[in-house]
Amino acid sequence: MRLSRFFLPVLKEVPADVQIVSHQLMLRAGMIRQEAAGIYAWLPLGLRVLKKVEQIVREEMDRAGAIEILMPTLQLADLWRESGRYEAYGDEMLRITDRHKRDLLYGPTAEEVVTDIFRASVKSYKDLPLNLYNIQWKFRDERRPRFGVMRGREFLMKDAYSFDLNEADARRSYNRMFVAYLNTFARMGLKAVPMKADTGPIGGDLSHEFIVLAETGESQVFCHKDLVEMGAPGPDVDWDGDLQPLVDQRTALYAATEEMHDAAAFEAVPEADRLSARGIEVGHIFYFGEKYSKPMKANVAGPDGSNAPVHMGSYGVGVSRLLGAIIEASHDENGIIWPDAVAPYDVSVINLRTGDAACDAACEQAYAAINAAGKAALYDDRDERPGGKFATADLIGIPRQIVVGPKSLAEGNVELKIRATGERSTLPLADALKSVGA
Ligand code: ATP
Ligand code: MG
């Protein structure tokens, strides 16, 4: 993409009430624009990152055996009356009436809809296990939308739903999602620690929140230091094997937030092994058994002739929130530092003297070569001062910059800058292209 023809409305000033750095940087870098409280338009740069994050989530869900569907944003209130949640959900639910005076709502989550889809066609244990997921906009009328896309009212969520014959099978489905989450967040360059979460009135011990450690997180997190450094198991896990030891290992390295009251478990971690940090919840997984299948009569026949409610779990990832979390975890005073896997472009080509025949030719060559290699280049061909171009490149955080100026070029060289480290090298264009993979 040529910057002169792109739509990148960077901001010099951000509103004074913008509190956290990711929100400031997303506005300044022209990624998003607020249309109403907690409701954002995604501008081209932001949309490219959103799609990359979404695609990583999708690939890891697919790898773990989940199957993608797309459920509507608008749902019938009657389904929520069946599950008993319509009244209980409260003011966070956006309720809508259509021209026939039917009650609809903008889905804050989709347990009811997916259970309705399931019960219409699955009747036997032979069709299990099944895990259906979708990546769809949700609406929650949050009391205090804030921190940009971190706590929006309209936000993009990946929500998966598992269906199993019994609790033991459901635990296997749960464990797959647990491992898929470790891999998903690691691919985005994040350190996300799984934390045993409160299951509330439903009971059971199967719920984990995945928390990205970042100074500006909404919750105070305490965790075992090894948990942070542990990394992800990677794609080669035996998905059909027993994942329980892996889940147990991560869970034993205890993590807690200040709202959680499992003090005993926390005390059990030797003081030298704790570290305290702040965190952002990017995912939440949950086993809830028959909570929806029972009232909604989603039954399956078992091999022994029984007919009982299916066992379900749900697994959420805050896709749009992840952009804020990634920026919180990866930025400096000049702007965003995108991890390679989610960067909106792979390489910036910066022309320090647009209109100079030699500079233009070298930049065009670099731009074409990078694109031909299947990478995405953003070419700053604008008629602007070098200082402004450097500032834009650093602000929007493209991992590698190839800087072409008349002085170096006369000696046959360009400059290559690595955004994350600030490291610069002067080298021939061909070598710079090779080192960015073109
Ligand atoms: P929170 O405690 O932050 O409100 P939650 O427990 O309500 O989260 P879930 O219902 O588990 O969230 O939703 C799954 C995921 O969706 C969360 O882990 C989070 O990443 C994301 N999410 C939830 N609410 C919002 C929001 N208002 N804006 C952006 N992302 C959100
Ligand atoms: Mg919430």
CSV table of C-alpha atoms and ligand atoms in Angstrom, one decimal:
chain,number,residue,atom,x,y,z
A,1,MET,CA,0.0,0.0,0.0
A,2,ARG,CA,1.2,3.5,-0.9
A,3,LEU,CA,0.7,5.8,2.1
A,4,SER,CA,-0.2,8.6,-0.3
A,5,ARG,CA,-3.3,6.6,-1.3
A,6,PHE,CA,-4.1,5.0,2.0
A,7,PHE,CA,-6.5,6.2,4.6
A,8,LEU,CA,-4.5,6.7,7.8
A,9,PRO,CA,-6.0,9.5,9.8
A,10,VAL,CA,-3.3,9.8,12.5
A,11,LEU,CA,-4.1,12.2,15.3
A,12,LYS,CA,-1.7,14.7,16.8
A,13,GLU,CA,-3.8,15.2,19.9
A,14,VAL,CA,-5.9,12.7,21.7
A,15,PRO,CA,-8.8,13.6,24.0
A,16,ALA,CA,-7.7,14.4,27.6
A,17,ASP,CA,-10.0,11.7,29.1
A,18,VAL,CA,-8.2,8.9,27.3
A,19,GLN,CA,-6.6,7.1,30.1
A,20,ILE,CA,-4.5,4.2,29.0
A,21,VAL,CA,-1.7,4.0,26.5
A,22,SER,CA,-3.2,1.4,24.2
A,23,HIS,CA,-6.3,3.5,23.8
A,24,GLN,CA,-4.2,6.6,23.1
A,25,LEU,CA,-2.1,4.8,20.6
A,26,MET,CA,-5.0,3.2,18.7
A,27,LEU,CA,-6.5,6.7,18.3
A,28,ARG,CA,-3.3,8.4,17.4
A,29,ALA,CA,-2.3,5.7,14.9
A,30,GLY,CA,-5.7,6.1,13.2
A,31,MET,CA,-6.8,2.5,13.9
A,32,ILE,CA,-10.2,3.2,15.4
A,33,ARG,CA,-12.7,6.1,15.8
A,34,GLN,CA,-15.2,6.3,18.6
A,35,GLU,CA,-18.8,6.7,17.2
A,36,ALA,CA,-20.6,6.5,20.5
A,37,ALA,CA,-19.5,5.4,24.1
A,38,GLY,CA,-17.9,2.0,23.7
A,39,ILE,CA,-18.8,1.8,20.0
A,40,TYR,CA,-16.0,2.1,17.5
A,41,ALA,CA,-15.5,2.3,13.7
A,42,TRP,CA,-12.5,0.2,12.6
A,43,LEU,CA,-10.3,2.2,10.2
A,44,PRO,CA,-8.0,0.4,7.7
A,45,LEU,CA,-5.0,0.0,9.9
A,46,GLY,CA,-7.0,-1.2,12.9
A,47,LEU,CA,-9.1,-3.5,10.7
A,48,ARG,CA,-6.0,-5.2,9.3
A,49,VAL,CA,-4.7,-6.1,12.8
A,50,LEU,CA,-8.2,-7.1,13.9
A,51,LYS,CA,-8.3,-9.6,11.0
A,52,LYS,CA,-4.9,-11.0,11.8
A,53,VAL,CA,-5.8,-11.6,15.4
A,54,GLU,CA,-9.1,-13.1,14.4
A,55,GLN,CA,-7.3,-15.4,12.0
A,56,ILE,CA,-4.9,-16.7,14.6
A,57,VAL,CA,-7.9,-17.4,16.9
A,58,ARG,CA,-9.6,-19.2,14.0
A,59,GLU,CA,-6.6,-21.3,13.1
A,60,GLU,CA,-6.1,-22.5,16.7
A,61,MET,CA,-9.8,-23.3,17.1
A,62,ASP,CA,-9.7,-25.3,13.9
A,63,ARG,CA,-6.5,-27.1,15.0
A,64,ALA,CA,-8.2,-28.1,18.3
A,65,GLY,CA,-11.1,-29.6,16.3
A,66,ALA,CA,-13.8,-26.9,16.7
A,67,ILE,CA,-16.0,-26.1,13.8
A,68,GLU,CA,-16.8,-22.6,12.7
A,69,ILE,CA,-20.3,-21.3,12.2
A,70,LEU,CA,-21.8,-17.8,12.2
A,71,MET,CA,-24.7,-17.0,14.4
A,72,PRO,CA,-26.8,-13.8,14.1
A,73,THR,CA,-26.1,-10.7,16.2
A,74,LEU,CA,-29.9,-10.4,16.9
A,75,GLN,CA,-31.5,-13.2,18.9
A,76,LEU,CA,-35.1,-14.0,19.9
A,77,ALA,CA,-35.9,-13.1,23.5
A,78,ASP,CA,-38.0,-16.3,23.7
A,79,LEU,CA,-34.9,-18.4,23.6
A,80,TRP,CA,-33.6,-16.6,26.7
A,81,ARG,CA,-37.0,-17.0,28.4
A,82,GLU,CA,-36.5,-20.7,27.9
A,83,SER,CA,-33.2,-20.8,29.6
A,84,GLY,CA,-34.4,-18.4,32.3
A,85,ARG,CA,-31.8,-15.7,31.6
A,86,TYR,CA,-33.9,-13.1,29.9
A,87,GLU,CA,-34.9,-11.3,33.1
A,88,ALA,CA,-31.8,-12.2,35.0
A,89,TYR,CA,-29.3,-10.7,32.5
A,90,GLY,CA,-30.3,-7.2,33.5
A,91,ASP,CA,-29.2,-3.8,32.0
A,92,GLU,CA,-26.2,-5.1,30.1
A,93,MET,CA,-28.6,-6.6,27.6
A,94,LEU,CA,-29.7,-4.4,24.7
A,95,ARG,CA,-33.4,-5.2,24.1
A,96,ILE,CA,-35.0,-4.4,20.8
A,97,THR,CA,-38.6,-4.7,19.5
A,98,ASP,CA,-39.3,-5.4,15.8
A,99,ARG,CA,-42.3,-4.1,13.8
A,100,HIS,CA,-44.4,-7.2,14.8
A,101,LYS,CA,-43.7,-6.3,18.5
A,102,ARG,CA,-41.5,-9.3,18.9
A,103,ASP,CA,-38.8,-9.0,21.5
A,104,LEU,CA,-35.3,-9.3,20.2
A,105,LEU,CA,-31.9,-8.6,21.7
A,106,TYR,CA,-28.4,-7.9,20.5
A,107,GLY,CA,-26.6,-11.0,21.7
A,108,PRO,CA,-24.1,-10.5,24.6
A,109,THR,CA,-23.2,-14.2,24.2
A,110,ALA,CA,-24.8,-17.1,22.4
A,111,GLU,CA,-25.4,-20.2,24.7
A,112,GLU,CA,-29.1,-20.1,23.9
A,113,VAL,CA,-28.7,-19.8,20.1
A,114,VAL,CA,-26.1,-22.6,19.9
A,115,THR,CA,-28.2,-24.9,22.1
A,116,ASP,CA,-31.1,-24.2,19.8
A,117,ILE,CA,-29.0,-25.1,16.8
A,118,PHE,CA,-27.7,-28.2,18.5
A,119,ARG,CA,-31.1,-29.6,19.7
A,120,ALA,CA,-32.6,-29.2,16.2
A,121,SER,CA,-30.3,-31.8,14.7
A,122,VAL,CA,-28.2,-33.7,17.1
A,123,LYS,CA,-30.0,-36.5,19.0
A,124,SER,CA,-27.3,-39.2,19.6
A,125,TYR,CA,-24.0,-39.8,21.3
A,126,LYS,CA,-22.7,-40.9,17.9
A,127,ASP,CA,-22.6,-37.3,16.8
A,128,LEU,CA,-20.5,-36.3,19.8
A,129,PRO,CA,-18.1,-34.7,20.8
A,130,LEU,CA,-19.0,-31.5,18.9
A,131,ASN,CA,-17.6,-28.1,19.3
A,132,LEU,CA,-19.1,-25.2,17.4
A,133,TYR,CA,-17.6,-21.7,17.5
A,134,ASN,CA,-18.2,-18.3,15.9
A,135,ILE,CA,-16.4,-15.0,15.7
A,136,GLN,CA,-19.1,-12.4,15.9
A,137,TRP,CA,-19.9,-9.0,17.3
A,138,LYS,CA,-21.5,-8.9,20.8
A,139,PHE,CA,-23.2,-6.1,22.6
A,140,ARG,CA,-23.1,-5.5,26.3
A,141,ASP,CA,-24.4,-2.2,27.6
A,142,GLU,CA,-21.5,-1.9,30.1
A,143,ARG,CA,-22.1,0.5,32.9
A,144,ARG,CA,-18.6,2.0,32.3
A,145,PRO,CA,-17.3,1.5,28.8
A,146,ARG,CA,-13.7,2.6,29.0
A,147,PHE,CA,-10.1,2.0,27.8
A,148,GLY,CA,-11.2,2.0,24.2
A,149,VAL,CA,-11.7,-1.5,22.8
A,150,MET,CA,-10.7,-3.1,26.1
A,151,ARG,CA,-14.1,-2.5,27.5
A,152,GLY,CA,-16.4,-1.6,24.7
A,153,ARG,CA,-20.1,-2.0,24.4
A,154,GLU,CA,-19.9,-3.5,21.0
A,155,PHE,CA,-17.0,-5.9,20.7
A,156,LEU,CA,-15.8,-8.8,18.7
A,157,MET,CA,-15.7,-12.2,20.5
A,158,LYS,CA,-14.8,-15.7,19.6
A,159,ASP,CA,-17.2,-17.9,21.4
A,160,ALA,CA,-17.0,-21.7,21.2
A,161,TYR,CA,-19.4,-24.2,22.7
A,162,SER,CA,-18.7,-27.9,23.4
A,163,PHE,CA,-21.2,-30.7,23.5
A,164,ASP,CA,-20.4,-34.0,25.2
A,165,LEU,CA,-22.2,-37.1,26.5
A,166,ASN,CA,-20.9,-36.8,30.1
A,167,GLU,CA,-18.7,-34.9,32.4
A,168,ALA,CA,-15.6,-37.0,31.7
A,169,ASP,CA,-15.8,-36.3,28.0
A,170,ALA,CA,-16.7,-32.7,28.6
A,171,ARG,CA,-13.4,-32.4,30.6
A,172,ARG,CA,-11.5,-33.6,27.5
A,173,SER,CA,-13.2,-31.0,25.3
A,174,TYR,CA,-12.4,-28.4,28.0
A,175,ASN,CA,-8.7,-29.4,28.1
A,176,ARG,CA,-8.4,-29.0,24.3
A,177,MET,CA,-9.7,-25.5,24.6
A,178,PHE,CA,-7.3,-24.8,27.4
A,179,VAL,CA,-4.3,-25.9,25.3
A,180,ALA,CA,-5.6,-24.1,22.2
A,181,TYR,CA,-5.8,-20.9,24.3
A,182,LEU,CA,-2.2,-21.2,25.5
A,183,ASN,CA,-1.1,-21.5,21.8
A,184,THR,CA,-3.4,-18.8,20.6
A,185,PHE,CA,-2.0,-16.1,22.9
A,186,ALA,CA,1.6,-17.2,22.5
A,187,ARG,CA,1.3,-16.8,18.7
A,188,MET,CA,0.4,-13.2,19.3
A,189,GLY,CA,3.5,-12.6,21.4
A,190,LEU,CA,1.5,-12.5,24.6
A,191,LYS,CA,2.3,-14.0,28.0
A,192,ALA,CA,-1.2,-15.1,29.1
A,193,VAL,CA,-1.5,-17.0,32.3
A,194,PRO,CA,-4.4,-19.3,33.0
A,195,MET,CA,-6.0,-18.6,36.3
A,196,LYS,CA,-8.5,-20.8,38.1
A,197,ALA,CA,-11.7,-18.7,38.1
A,198,ASP,CA,-14.8,-18.6,40.2
A,199,THR,CA,-17.6,-20.7,38.8
A,200,GLY,CA,-20.2,-18.8,40.8
A,201,PRO,CA,-23.6,-20.3,41.6
A,202,ILE,CA,-23.2,-23.0,38.9
A,203,GLY,CA,-20.5,-24.8,40.9
A,204,GLY,CA,-17.9,-27.2,39.7
A,205,ASP,CA,-14.2,-26.4,39.4
A,206,LEU,CA,-13.8,-26.0,35.7
A,207,SER,CA,-13.3,-22.5,34.8
A,208,HIS,CA,-10.2,-20.5,33.9
A,209,GLU,CA,-9.5,-17.0,32.9
A,210,PHE,CA,-6.5,-16.2,30.7
A,211,ILE,CA,-4.8,-13.1,31.9
A,212,VAL,CA,-2.3,-11.1,29.9
A,213,LEU,CA,0.2,-9.4,32.2
A,214,ALA,CA,0.4,-5.7,31.6
A,215,GLU,CA,1.0,-2.8,33.9
A,216,THR,CA,-2.3,-1.2,33.1
A,217,GLY,CA,-4.5,-4.3,33.5
A,218,GLU,CA,-7.8,-3.9,35.3
A,219,SER,CA,-7.0,-6.6,37.9
A,220,GLN,CA,-4.1,-7.2,40.3
A,221,VAL,CA,-2.7,-10.6,39.6
A,222,PHE,CA,-0.5,-12.8,41.8
A,223,CYS,CA,1.1,-15.8,40.2
A,224,HIS,CA,3.9,-18.3,40.4
A,225,LYS,CA,6.8,-16.8,38.5
A,226,ASP,CA,7.4,-20.1,36.5
A,227,LEU,CA,3.9,-19.8,35.1
A,228,VAL,CA,4.8,-16.6,33.3
A,229,GLU,CA,8.0,-18.0,31.7
A,230,MET,CA,6.5,-21.3,30.7
A,231,GLY,CA,5.5,-20.6,27.1
A,232,ALA,CA,3.0,-22.6,25.0
A,233,PRO,CA,3.1,-26.3,24.2
A,234,GLY,CA,2.9,-25.5,20.4
A,235,PRO,CA,0.8,-27.1,17.7
A,236,ASP,CA,2.3,-30.6,18.0
A,237,VAL,CA,0.4,-31.7,21.1
A,238,ASP,CA,-1.4,-35.0,20.9
A,239,TRP,CA,-4.9,-33.5,20.6
A,240,ASP,CA,-6.5,-36.9,21.1
A,241,GLY,CA,-4.3,-37.9,24.0
A,242,ASP,CA,-4.6,-37.1,27.6
A,243,LEU,CA,-4.1,-33.3,28.0
A,244,GLN,CA,-4.9,-33.4,31.8
A,245,PRO,CA,-1.3,-33.5,33.0
A,246,LEU,CA,-0.6,-30.3,31.0
A,247,VAL,CA,-3.6,-28.5,32.3
A,248,ASP,CA,-2.8,-29.7,35.9
A,249,GLN,CA,0.8,-28.4,35.6
A,250,ARG,CA,-0.3,-24.9,34.6
A,251,THR,CA,-3.0,-24.8,37.1
A,252,ALA,CA,-0.8,-25.9,40.0
A,253,LEU,CA,1.4,-23.0,39.4
A,254,TYR,CA,-1.2,-20.8,41.1
A,255,ALA,CA,-2.4,-17.5,39.9
A,256,ALA,CA,-5.0,-15.3,41.5
A,257,THR,CA,-6.5,-11.9,41.3
A,258,GLU,CA,-7.3,-9.5,44.1
A,259,GLU,CA,-11.0,-10.3,43.9
A,260,MET,CA,-10.4,-14.0,44.3
A,261,HIS,CA,-10.6,-15.4,47.7
A,262,ASP,CA,-8.7,-18.6,47.4
A,263,ALA,CA,-6.2,-17.3,49.8
A,264,ALA,CA,-5.1,-20.8,51.0
A,265,ALA,CA,-3.9,-21.8,47.5
A,266,PHE,CA,-2.1,-18.6,47.1
A,267,GLU,CA,-0.4,-18.9,50.5
A,268,ALA,CA,0.8,-22.3,49.5
A,269,VAL,CA,3.1,-20.7,46.9
A,270,PRO,CA,6.5,-19.8,48.5
A,271,GLU,CA,6.9,-16.1,48.8
A,272,ALA,CA,10.1,-16.1,46.6
A,273,ASP,CA,8.1,-17.7,43.8
A,274,ARG,CA,5.3,-15.1,43.6
A,275,LEU,CA,5.3,-12.1,41.6
A,276,SER,CA,2.8,-9.6,41.5
A,277,ALA,CA,1.6,-7.9,38.3
A,278,ARG,CA,-1.4,-6.4,36.7
A,279,GLY,CA,-3.4,-8.2,34.2
A,280,ILE,CA,-6.0,-8.1,31.4
A,281,GLU,CA,-8.6,-10.9,30.9
A,282,VAL,CA,-8.4,-11.9,27.3
A,283,GLY,CA,-10.2,-15.3,27.5
A,284,HIS,CA,-12.5,-17.2,29.8
A,285,ILE,CA,-13.3,-20.9,29.6
A,286,PHE,CA,-16.1,-22.6,31.4
A,287,TYR,CA,-17.7,-26.0,31.9
A,288,PHE,CA,-21.3,-25.7,33.0
A,289,GLY,CA,-22.8,-29.1,32.3
A,290,GLU,CA,-26.6,-29.1,31.9
A,291,LYS,CA,-27.3,-25.5,32.7
A,292,TYR,CA,-28.7,-24.7,29.3
A,293,SER,CA,-29.4,-28.1,27.9
A,294,LYS,CA,-31.7,-29.1,30.7
A,295,PRO,CA,-34.2,-26.2,30.5
A,296,MET,CA,-33.9,-26.1,26.7
A,297,LYS,CA,-34.3,-29.8,26.4
A,298,ALA,CA,-31.2,-30.5,24.4
A,299,ASN,CA,-31.1,-34.2,25.0
A,300,VAL,CA,-28.9,-36.9,23.5
A,301,ALA,CA,-29.4,-40.7,23.5
A,302,GLY,CA,-26.6,-42.6,25.1
A,303,PRO,CA,-25.2,-46.0,24.1
A,304,ASP,CA,-27.1,-47.6,26.9
A,305,GLY,CA,-30.5,-46.3,25.7
A,306,SER,CA,-30.5,-43.4,28.1
A,307,ASN,CA,-31.7,-40.0,27.1
A,308,ALA,CA,-30.2,-37.1,29.0
A,309,PRO,CA,-29.2,-33.4,28.7
A,310,VAL,CA,-26.0,-32.9,26.8
A,311,HIS,CA,-23.0,-31.6,28.8
A,312,MET,CA,-21.8,-28.2,27.6
A,313,GLY,CA,-18.9,-25.8,28.0
A,314,SER,CA,-18.3,-22.3,26.6
A,315,TYR,CA,-15.0,-20.7,25.7
A,316,GLY,CA,-14.7,-17.0,25.0
A,317,VAL,CA,-11.9,-14.9,23.6
A,318,GLY,CA,-12.1,-11.1,23.5
A,319,VAL,CA,-10.8,-10.6,19.9
A,320,SER,CA,-11.1,-6.8,19.8
A,321,ARG,CA,-9.9,-6.5,23.4
A,322,LEU,CA,-6.8,-8.4,22.4
A,323,LEU,CA,-5.6,-5.5,20.2
A,324,GLY,CA,-5.5,-3.3,23.3
A,325,ALA,CA,-3.8,-6.0,25.3
A,326,ILE,CA,-1.1,-6.5,22.7
A,327,ILE,CA,-0.4,-2.8,22.6
A,328,GLU,CA,-0.3,-2.6,26.4
A,329,ALA,CA,2.3,-5.4,26.3
A,330,SER,CA,4.3,-4.0,23.4
A,331,HIS,CA,4.9,-0.3,22.9
A,332,ASP,CA,7.5,2.4,23.7
A,333,GLU,CA,7.4,6.2,24.0
A,334,ASN,CA,7.3,6.5,20.2
A,335,GLY,CA,4.4,4.2,19.6
A,336,ILE,CA,3.2,0.7,18.9
A,337,ILE,CA,5.6,-2.3,18.4
A,338,TRP,CA,3.6,-5.0,16.6
A,339,PRO,CA,4.7,-8.6,17.1
A,340,ASP,CA,5.3,-10.0,13.6
A,341,ALA,CA,2.3,-12.3,13.6
A,342,VAL,CA,-0.3,-9.5,14.0
A,343,ALA,CA,1.5,-6.6,12.3
A,344,PRO,CA,-0.7,-4.7,9.8
A,345,TYR,CA,2.2,-4.6,7.4
A,346,ASP,CA,5.5,-6.5,7.5
A,347,VAL,CA,7.8,-3.7,6.2
A,348,SER,CA,7.7,0.0,5.9
A,349,VAL,CA,9.5,1.5,3.0
A,350,ILE,CA,10.4,5.1,3.8
A,351,ASN,CA,11.4,7.5,1.0
A,352,LEU,CA,13.3,10.4,2.5
A,353,ARG,CA,13.2,12.4,-0.7
A,354,THR,CA,10.1,11.7,-2.8
A,355,GLY,CA,10.7,13.1,-6.3
A,356,ASP,CA,14.4,12.3,-6.3
A,357,ALA,CA,14.7,9.9,-9.3
A,358,ALA,CA,17.2,7.5,-7.6
A,359,CYS,CA,15.3,7.4,-4.3
A,360,ASP,CA,12.0,6.8,-6.1
A,361,ALA,CA,13.4,4.0,-8.2
A,362,ALA,CA,15.0,2.2,-5.2
A,363,CYS,CA,11.8,2.5,-3.2
A,364,GLU,CA,9.6,1.3,-6.1
A,365,GLN,CA,12.0,-1.7,-6.4
A,366,ALA,CA,11.8,-2.5,-2.7
A,367,TYR,CA,8.0,-2.1,-2.6
A,368,ALA,CA,7.5,-4.4,-5.6
A,369,ALA,CA,10.0,-7.0,-4.3
A,370,ILE,CA,8.4,-7.2,-0.8
A,371,ASN,CA,4.9,-7.5,-2.2
A,372,ALA,CA,6.1,-10.1,-4.8
A,373,ALA,CA,7.5,-12.2,-1.9
A,374,GLY,CA,4.1,-12.4,-0.4
A,375,LYS,CA,4.8,-9.9,2.4
A,376,ALA,CA,2.9,-6.7,2.9
A,377,ALA,CA,4.7,-3.4,2.4
A,378,LEU,CA,3.6,0.1,3.4
A,379,TYR,CA,5.4,2.6,1.2
A,380,ASP,CA,5.7,6.1,2.6
A,381,ASP,CA,5.8,8.0,-0.7
A,382,ARG,CA,4.2,11.1,0.8
A,383,ASP,CA,5.7,14.5,0.2
A,384,GLU,CA,6.6,15.1,3.8
A,385,ARG,CA,9.6,15.9,6.0
A,386,PRO,CA,11.8,12.9,7.1
A,387,GLY,CA,11.0,13.6,10.7
A,388,GLY,CA,7.3,13.2,10.1
A,389,LYS,CA,7.8,10.0,8.2
A,390,PHE,CA,10.0,8.5,10.9
A,391,ALA,CA,7.4,9.5,13.6
A,392,THR,CA,4.6,7.9,11.6
A,393,ALA,CA,6.5,4.7,11.0
A,394,ASP,CA,7.4,4.4,14.7
A,395,LEU,CA,3.8,5.3,15.8
A,396,ILE,CA,2.1,2.6,13.7
A,397,GLY,CA,4.7,0.1,14.7
A,398,ILE,CA,5.5,-1.9,11.5
A,399,PRO,CA,8.3,-4.4,12.6
A,400,ARG,CA,10.9,-3.4,10.0
A,401,GLN,CA,11.7,-0.2,8.2
A,402,ILE,CA,13.7,0.2,5.1
A,403,VAL,CA,14.8,3.9,4.9
A,404,VAL,CA,15.9,5.2,1.5
A,405,GLY,CA,17.7,8.6,1.4
A,406,PRO,CA,19.8,10.3,-1.2
A,407,LYS,CA,23.1,10.3,0.8
A,408,SER,CA,23.3,6.6,1.6
A,409,LEU,CA,21.9,5.7,-1.8
A,410,ALA,CA,24.8,7.5,-3.5
A,411,GLU,CA,27.0,5.0,-1.7
A,412,GLY,CA,24.8,2.2,-2.8
A,413,ASN,CA,23.1,1.7,0.6
A,414,VAL,CA,19.8,2.0,2.5
A,415,GLU,CA,19.1,1.8,6.2
A,416,LEU,CA,17.3,-1.1,7.9
A,417,LYS,CA,15.7,-0.4,11.2
A,418,ILE,CA,14.2,-3.0,13.5
A,419,ARG,CA,11.3,-1.3,15.3
A,420,ALA,CA,11.4,-3.5,18.5
A,421,THR,CA,15.1,-3.0,19.3
A,422,GLY,CA,15.8,0.3,17.5
A,423,GLU,CA,18.8,-1.5,15.9
A,424,ARG,CA,19.9,0.2,12.6
A,425,SER,CA,22.2,-1.1,9.9
A,426,THR,CA,23.4,0.4,6.7
A,427,LEU,CA,23.6,-2.1,3.8
A,428,PRO,CA,22.9,-2.5,0.1
A,429,LEU,CA,19.2,-2.6,-0.8
A,430,ALA,CA,19.5,-6.2,-2.0
A,431,ASP,CA,20.7,-7.3,1.5
A,432,ALA,CA,18.0,-5.3,3.3
A,433,LEU,CA,15.4,-7.0,1.1
A,434,LYS,CA,16.9,-10.4,1.9
A,435,SER,CA,16.8,-9.7,5.6
A,436,VAL,CA,13.1,-8.8,5.5
A,437,GLY,CA,12.4,-12.0,3.6
A,438,ALA,CA,11.9,-10.5,0.1
B,1,ATP,P1,-15.1,-8.9,32.2
B,1,ATP,O1,-14.9,-9.5,33.6
B,1,ATP,O2,-13.8,-8.3,31.7
B,1,ATP,O3,-16.3,-8.1,32.0
B,1,ATP,P2,-16.5,-11.2,31.3
B,1,ATP,O4,-16.3,-12.2,32.4
B,1,ATP,O5,-17.8,-10.5,31.3
B,1,ATP,O6,-15.3,-10.2,31.2
B,1,ATP,P3,-16.9,-13.3,29.3
B,1,ATP,O7,-18.4,-13.2,29.4
B,1,ATP,O8,-16.2,-14.4,29.8
B,1,ATP,O9,-16.3,-11.9,29.9
B,1,ATP,O10,-16.5,-13.0,27.8
B,1,ATP,C1,-15.4,-13.6,27.1
B,1,ATP,C2,-14.3,-12.6,26.8
B,1,ATP,O11,-14.8,-11.5,26.1
B,1,ATP,C3,-13.6,-12.0,28.0
B,1,ATP,O12,-12.6,-12.8,28.5
B,1,ATP,C4,-13.1,-10.7,27.4
B,1,ATP,O13,-11.8,-10.9,26.8
B,1,ATP,C5,-14.1,-10.3,26.4
B,1,ATP,N1,-15.0,-9.2,26.8
B,1,ATP,C6,-15.9,-9.3,27.8
B,1,ATP,N2,-16.6,-8.1,27.9
B,1,ATP,C7,-15.9,-7.3,27.0
B,1,ATP,C8,-16.1,-5.9,26.7
B,1,ATP,N3,-17.0,-5.2,27.3
B,1,ATP,N4,-15.3,-5.3,25.8
B,1,ATP,C9,-14.4,-6.1,25.2
B,1,ATP,N5,-14.1,-7.4,25.4
B,1,ATP,C10,-14.9,-8.0,26.3
B,2,MG,MG,-18.3,-8.6,31.9
